[in-house]
Coordinates of C-alpha atoms in Angstrom, one line a residue:
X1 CA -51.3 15.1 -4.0
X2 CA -53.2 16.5 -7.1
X3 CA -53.4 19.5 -6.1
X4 CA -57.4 18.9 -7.2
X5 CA -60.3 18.2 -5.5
X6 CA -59.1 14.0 -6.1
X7 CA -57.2 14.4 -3.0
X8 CA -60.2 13.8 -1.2
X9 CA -60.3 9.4 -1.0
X10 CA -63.2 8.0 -2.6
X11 CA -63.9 10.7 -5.0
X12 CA -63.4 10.7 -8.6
X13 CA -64.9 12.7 -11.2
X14 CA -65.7 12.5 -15.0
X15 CA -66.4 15.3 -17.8
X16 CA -67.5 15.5 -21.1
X17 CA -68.0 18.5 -23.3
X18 CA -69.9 18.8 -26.7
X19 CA -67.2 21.5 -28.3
X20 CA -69.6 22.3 -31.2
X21 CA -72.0 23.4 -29.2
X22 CA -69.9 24.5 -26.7
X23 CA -71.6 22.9 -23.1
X24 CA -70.6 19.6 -20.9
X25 CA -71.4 18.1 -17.5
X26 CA -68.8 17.4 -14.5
X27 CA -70.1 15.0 -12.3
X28 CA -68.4 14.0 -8.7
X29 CA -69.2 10.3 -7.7
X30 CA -68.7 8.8 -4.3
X31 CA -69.4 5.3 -5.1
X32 CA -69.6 4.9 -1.4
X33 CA -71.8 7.7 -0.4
X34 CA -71.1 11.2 1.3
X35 CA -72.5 13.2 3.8
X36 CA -73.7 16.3 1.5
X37 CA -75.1 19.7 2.3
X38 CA -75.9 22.7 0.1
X39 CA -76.2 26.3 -0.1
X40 CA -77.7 28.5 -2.6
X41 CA -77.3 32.6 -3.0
X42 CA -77.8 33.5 -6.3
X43 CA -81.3 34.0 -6.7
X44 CA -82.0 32.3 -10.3
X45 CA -80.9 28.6 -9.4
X46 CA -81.8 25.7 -11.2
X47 CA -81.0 22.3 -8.9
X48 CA -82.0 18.4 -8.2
X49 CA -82.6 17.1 -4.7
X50 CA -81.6 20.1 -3.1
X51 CA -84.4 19.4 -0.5
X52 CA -83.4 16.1 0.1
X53 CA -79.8 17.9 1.2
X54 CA -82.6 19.4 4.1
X55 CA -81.0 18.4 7.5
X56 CA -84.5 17.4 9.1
X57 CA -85.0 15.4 5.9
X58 CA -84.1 11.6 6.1
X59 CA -81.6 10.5 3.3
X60 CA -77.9 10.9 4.7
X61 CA -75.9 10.5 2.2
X62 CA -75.8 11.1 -1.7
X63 CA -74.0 9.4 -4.4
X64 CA -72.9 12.5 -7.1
X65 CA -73.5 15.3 -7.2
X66 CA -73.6 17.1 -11.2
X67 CA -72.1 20.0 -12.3
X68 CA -74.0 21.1 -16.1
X69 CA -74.1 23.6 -18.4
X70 CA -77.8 23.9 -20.6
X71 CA -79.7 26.1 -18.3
X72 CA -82.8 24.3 -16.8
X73 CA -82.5 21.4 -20.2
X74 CA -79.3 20.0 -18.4
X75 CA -80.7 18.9 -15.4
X76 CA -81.7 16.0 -18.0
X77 CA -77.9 14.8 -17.5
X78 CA -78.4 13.9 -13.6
X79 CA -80.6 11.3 -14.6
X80 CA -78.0 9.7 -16.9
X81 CA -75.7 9.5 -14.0
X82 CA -78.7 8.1 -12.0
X83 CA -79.0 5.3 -14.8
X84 CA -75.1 4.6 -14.9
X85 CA -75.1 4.1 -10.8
X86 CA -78.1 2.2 -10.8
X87 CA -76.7 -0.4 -13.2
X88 CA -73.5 -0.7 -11.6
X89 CA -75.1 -1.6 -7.7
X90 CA -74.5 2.7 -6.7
X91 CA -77.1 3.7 -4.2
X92 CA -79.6 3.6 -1.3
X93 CA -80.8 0.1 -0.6
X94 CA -84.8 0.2 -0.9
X95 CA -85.3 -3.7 -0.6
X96 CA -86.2 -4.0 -4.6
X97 CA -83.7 -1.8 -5.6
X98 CA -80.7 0.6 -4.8
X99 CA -81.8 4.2 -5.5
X100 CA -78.6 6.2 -6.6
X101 CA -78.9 9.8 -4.8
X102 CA -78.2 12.4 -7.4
X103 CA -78.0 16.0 -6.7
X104 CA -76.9 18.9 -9.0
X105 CA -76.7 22.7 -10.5
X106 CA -77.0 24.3 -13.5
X107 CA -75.5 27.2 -15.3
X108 CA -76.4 29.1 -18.1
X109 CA -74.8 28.6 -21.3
X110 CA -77.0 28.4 -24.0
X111 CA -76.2 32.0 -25.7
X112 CA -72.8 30.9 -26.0
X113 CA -72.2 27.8 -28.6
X114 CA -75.7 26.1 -30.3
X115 CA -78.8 26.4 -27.7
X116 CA -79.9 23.1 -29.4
X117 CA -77.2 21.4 -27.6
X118 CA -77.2 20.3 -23.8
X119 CA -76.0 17.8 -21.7
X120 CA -78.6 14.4 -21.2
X121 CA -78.9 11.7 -20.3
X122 CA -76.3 10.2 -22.7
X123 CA -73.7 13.1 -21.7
X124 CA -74.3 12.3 -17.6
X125 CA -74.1 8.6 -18.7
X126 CA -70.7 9.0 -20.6
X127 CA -69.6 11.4 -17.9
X128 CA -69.8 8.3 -15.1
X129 CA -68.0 6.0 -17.5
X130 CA -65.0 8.2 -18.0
X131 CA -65.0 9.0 -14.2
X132 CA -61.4 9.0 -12.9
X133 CA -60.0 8.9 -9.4
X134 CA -56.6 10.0 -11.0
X135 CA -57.0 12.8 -14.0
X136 CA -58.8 16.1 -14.1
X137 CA -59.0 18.7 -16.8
X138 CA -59.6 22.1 -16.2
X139 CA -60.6 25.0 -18.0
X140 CA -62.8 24.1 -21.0
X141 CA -63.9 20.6 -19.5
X142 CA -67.1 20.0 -18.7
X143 CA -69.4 22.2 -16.9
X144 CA -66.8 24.6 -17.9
X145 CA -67.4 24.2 -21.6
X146 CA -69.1 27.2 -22.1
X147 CA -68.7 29.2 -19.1
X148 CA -68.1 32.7 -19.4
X149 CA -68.1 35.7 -16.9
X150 CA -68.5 39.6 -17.1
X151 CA -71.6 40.0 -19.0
X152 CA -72.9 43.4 -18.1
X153 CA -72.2 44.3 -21.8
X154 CA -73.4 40.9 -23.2
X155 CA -71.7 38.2 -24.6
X156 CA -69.9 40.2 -26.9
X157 CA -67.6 41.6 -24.3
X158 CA -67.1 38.9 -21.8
X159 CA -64.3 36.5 -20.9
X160 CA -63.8 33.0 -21.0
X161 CA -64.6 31.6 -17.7
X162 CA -64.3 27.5 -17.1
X163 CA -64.0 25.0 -14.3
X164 CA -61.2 24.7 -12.1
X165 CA -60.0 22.9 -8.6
X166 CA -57.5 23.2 -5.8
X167 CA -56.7 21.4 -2.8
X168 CA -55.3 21.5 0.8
X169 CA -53.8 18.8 2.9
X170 CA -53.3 19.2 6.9
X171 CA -50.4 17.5 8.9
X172 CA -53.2 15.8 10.6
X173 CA -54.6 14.1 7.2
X174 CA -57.7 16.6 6.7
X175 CA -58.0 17.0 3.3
X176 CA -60.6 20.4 1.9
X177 CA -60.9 20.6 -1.9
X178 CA -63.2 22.0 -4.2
X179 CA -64.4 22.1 -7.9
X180 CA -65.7 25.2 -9.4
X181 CA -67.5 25.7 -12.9
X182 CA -67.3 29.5 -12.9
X183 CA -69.9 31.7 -15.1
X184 CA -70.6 34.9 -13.1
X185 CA -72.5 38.1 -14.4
X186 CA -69.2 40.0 -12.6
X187 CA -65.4 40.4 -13.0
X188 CA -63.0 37.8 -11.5
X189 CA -60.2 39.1 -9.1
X190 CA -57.1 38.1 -8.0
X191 CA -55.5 40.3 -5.0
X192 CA -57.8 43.1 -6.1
X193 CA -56.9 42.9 -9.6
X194 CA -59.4 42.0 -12.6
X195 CA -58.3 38.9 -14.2
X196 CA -61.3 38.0 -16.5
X197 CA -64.9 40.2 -16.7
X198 CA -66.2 43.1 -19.1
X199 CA -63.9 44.2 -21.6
X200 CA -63.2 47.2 -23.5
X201 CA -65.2 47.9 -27.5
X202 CA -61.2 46.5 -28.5
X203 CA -61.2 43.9 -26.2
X204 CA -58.0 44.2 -25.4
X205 CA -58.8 45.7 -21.5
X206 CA -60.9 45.0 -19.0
X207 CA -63.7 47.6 -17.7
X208 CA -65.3 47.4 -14.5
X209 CA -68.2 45.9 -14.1
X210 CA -69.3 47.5 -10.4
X211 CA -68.6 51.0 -11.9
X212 CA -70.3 50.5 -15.3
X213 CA -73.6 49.9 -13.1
X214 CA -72.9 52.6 -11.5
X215 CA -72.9 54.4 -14.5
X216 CA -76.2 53.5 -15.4
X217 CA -74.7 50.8 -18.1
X218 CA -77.3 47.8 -18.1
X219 CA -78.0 47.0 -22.0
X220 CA -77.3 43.5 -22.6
X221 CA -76.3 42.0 -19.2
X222 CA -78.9 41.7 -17.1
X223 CA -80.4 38.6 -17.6
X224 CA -80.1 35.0 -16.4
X225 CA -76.8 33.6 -18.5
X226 CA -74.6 33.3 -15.4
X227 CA -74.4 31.3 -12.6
X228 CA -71.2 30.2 -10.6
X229 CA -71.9 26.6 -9.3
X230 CA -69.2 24.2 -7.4
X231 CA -68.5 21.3 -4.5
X232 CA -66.3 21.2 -2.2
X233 CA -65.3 18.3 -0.9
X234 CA -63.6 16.7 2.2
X235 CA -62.3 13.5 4.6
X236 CA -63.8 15.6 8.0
X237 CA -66.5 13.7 9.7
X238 CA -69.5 15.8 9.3
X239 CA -73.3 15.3 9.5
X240 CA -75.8 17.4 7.2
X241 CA -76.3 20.5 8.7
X242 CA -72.2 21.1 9.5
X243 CA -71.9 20.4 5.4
X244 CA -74.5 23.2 5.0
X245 CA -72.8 25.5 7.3
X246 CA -69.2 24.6 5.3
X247 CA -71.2 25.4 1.9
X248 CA -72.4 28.8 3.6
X249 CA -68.7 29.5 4.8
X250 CA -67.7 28.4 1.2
X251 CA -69.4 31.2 -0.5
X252 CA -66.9 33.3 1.2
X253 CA -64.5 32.5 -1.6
X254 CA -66.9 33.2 -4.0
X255 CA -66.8 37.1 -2.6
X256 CA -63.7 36.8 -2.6
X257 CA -62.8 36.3 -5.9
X258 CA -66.5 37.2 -8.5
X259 CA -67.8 41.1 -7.9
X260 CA -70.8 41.2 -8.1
X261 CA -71.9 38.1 -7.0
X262 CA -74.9 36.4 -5.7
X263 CA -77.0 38.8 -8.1
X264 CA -80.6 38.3 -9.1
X265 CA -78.9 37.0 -12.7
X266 CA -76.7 34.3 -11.2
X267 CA -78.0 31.5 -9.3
X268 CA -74.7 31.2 -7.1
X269 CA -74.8 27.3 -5.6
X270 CA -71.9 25.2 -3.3
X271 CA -72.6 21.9 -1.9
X272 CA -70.3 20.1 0.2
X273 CA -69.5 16.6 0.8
X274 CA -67.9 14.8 3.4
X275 CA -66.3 11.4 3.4
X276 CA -66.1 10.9 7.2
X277 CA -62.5 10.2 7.7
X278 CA -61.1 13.3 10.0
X279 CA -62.6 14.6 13.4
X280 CA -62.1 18.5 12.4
X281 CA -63.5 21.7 13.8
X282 CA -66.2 23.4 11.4
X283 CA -64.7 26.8 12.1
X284 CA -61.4 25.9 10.9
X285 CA -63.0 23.8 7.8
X286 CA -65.1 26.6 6.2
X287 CA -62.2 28.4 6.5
X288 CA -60.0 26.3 4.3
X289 CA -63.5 25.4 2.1
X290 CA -63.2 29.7 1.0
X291 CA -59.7 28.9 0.1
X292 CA -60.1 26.2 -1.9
X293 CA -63.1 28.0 -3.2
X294 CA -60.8 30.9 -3.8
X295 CA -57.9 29.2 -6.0
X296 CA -60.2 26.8 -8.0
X297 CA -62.0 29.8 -9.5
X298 CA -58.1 31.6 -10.3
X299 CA -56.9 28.1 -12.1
X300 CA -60.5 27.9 -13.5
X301 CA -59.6 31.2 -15.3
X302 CA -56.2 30.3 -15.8
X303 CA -56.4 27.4 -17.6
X304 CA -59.1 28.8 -19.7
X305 CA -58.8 28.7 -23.6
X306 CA -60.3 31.4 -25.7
X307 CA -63.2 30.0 -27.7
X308 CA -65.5 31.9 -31.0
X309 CA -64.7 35.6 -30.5
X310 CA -64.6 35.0 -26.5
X311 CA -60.7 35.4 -25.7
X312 CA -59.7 33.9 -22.4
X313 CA -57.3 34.9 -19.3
X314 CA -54.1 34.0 -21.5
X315 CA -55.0 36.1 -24.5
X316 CA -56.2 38.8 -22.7
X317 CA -53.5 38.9 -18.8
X318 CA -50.1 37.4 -20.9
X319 CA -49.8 40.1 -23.9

């Protein structure tokens, strides 16, 4: 066990981050294909092929799913990983081709490192070639480059947020995991205790952001620079609209963990895929999905490094 979301056979994943301007892409391949099914609550998404994901829609199965920082501009890195599959046989058999089935989320990350730089097609590409089935990074890795949450204040008050993943293995084989890139407008708790958000004019405490709104305190936060987006991933057998219903369940452990969440300012997005190993009941599967959801947004903030003037979990929890 990895303890990671590639406990789940036939999944690896690759990042790659741009440090200078301080984004990256994470992308999940299943070089085999996946039942996948998403769900969306925050209501400023940006997304690829999330129609396709449609249960009444035909295509079954996708082939990666993308994980990106650069607002709307890093959709550009899905087709890179489109271009790496399709040169190495990955995809949907159309007669004079194989069509690789992509699908991906964004987050918001431009305010934080050089807005001139976001993942494309050469960072999806390079993403794919570093894919592992063995090693994964969290905190500052890919999509989790330049994530950041509690923003009510603005950026000059929030914490360093990242990407993280956690797993769970069954007697019976069934294997839930999931990989988060976590970059909410609100605080992130663990058993009712802030562990990353707004901070102090010192920054050397954390505030709160529910009772700053309630305060009336809006300058510099409300706006689009969030977004928590992740996958979860298992073995179970599942057809579309049970992966749906697991991504629904998921968000679970986005609540959770991220207060607020699911705001008009963060366009809050899980998909799910599922390898078809395990006969499992949904019930009990959406359940472990908001655990796994749960503890991969913890060990995203965990293993968090402070970056610029944004100080991290470790600077801020481990005085």
């Amino acid at each position: 066990m990895y303890n990671n979301i590639l406990d789940v056979k036939g999944i690896k994943v690759g990042q790659v981050q741009q440090m200078e301007g301080l984004t990256g892409c994470s992308v999940i391949i299943c070089e085999e294909g996946a039942v996948c099914g998403v769900d969306v609550r925050g209501s400023a998404p940006g997304t690829r092929e999330t129609d396709l994901l449609d249960p009444i829609n035909m295509i079954q199965k996708v082939h990666a799913v993308v994980l990106s920082g650069g607002s709307a501009f890093g959709l550009e890195a899905t087709c890179g990983v489109s271009k790496y599959l399709e040169e190495n046989g990955i995809g949907f058999d159309v007669g004079v081709a194989k069509v690789p089935i992509v699908t991906g989320a964004v987050l918001f990350d431009l305010g934080v490192g050089d807005p001139k730089c976001r993942p494309n097609i050469d960072m999806g590409y390079e993403a794919c070639k570093v894919a592992s089935y063995t090693n994964l990074e969290q905190g500052n890795f890919g999509a989790g480059c330049g994530a950041t949450v509690g923003k009510i204040k603005g950026s000059n008050f929030c914490t360093k947020g990242g990407i993280g993943s956690y797993s769970i293995k069954l007697d019976n084989g069934l294997v839930v995991a999931a990989l988060i890139a976590v970059n909410a407008f609100g605080d992130v708790y663990e058993e009712g205790k802030v562990i990353a958000g707004v901070l102090n004019d010192s920054k050397d405490e954390f505030l709160n952001t529910y009772d700053l709104m309630k305060q009336g305190v809006n300058k510099g936060g409300f706006n689009i620079d969030n977004t928590t987006i992740g996958v979860v991933a298992t073995n179970a057998k599942l057809d579309k609209a049970q992966c749906k219903k697991v991504s629904q369940m998921a968000h679970n452990g986005y609540a959770k963990t991220i207060f607020p969440i699911h705001t008009p300012h963060d366009g809050d997005t899980i998909f799910t895929l599922a390898t078809g190993e395990i006969e499992t009941d949904v019930t009990l599967l959406g359940s472990l999905a908001t655990e796994v959801v749960e503890k991969s947004i913890i060990n995203a903030i965990k293993n968090a490094k402070s970056i610029n003037n944004i100080p991290s979990y470790n600077e801020i929890n481990l005085k």
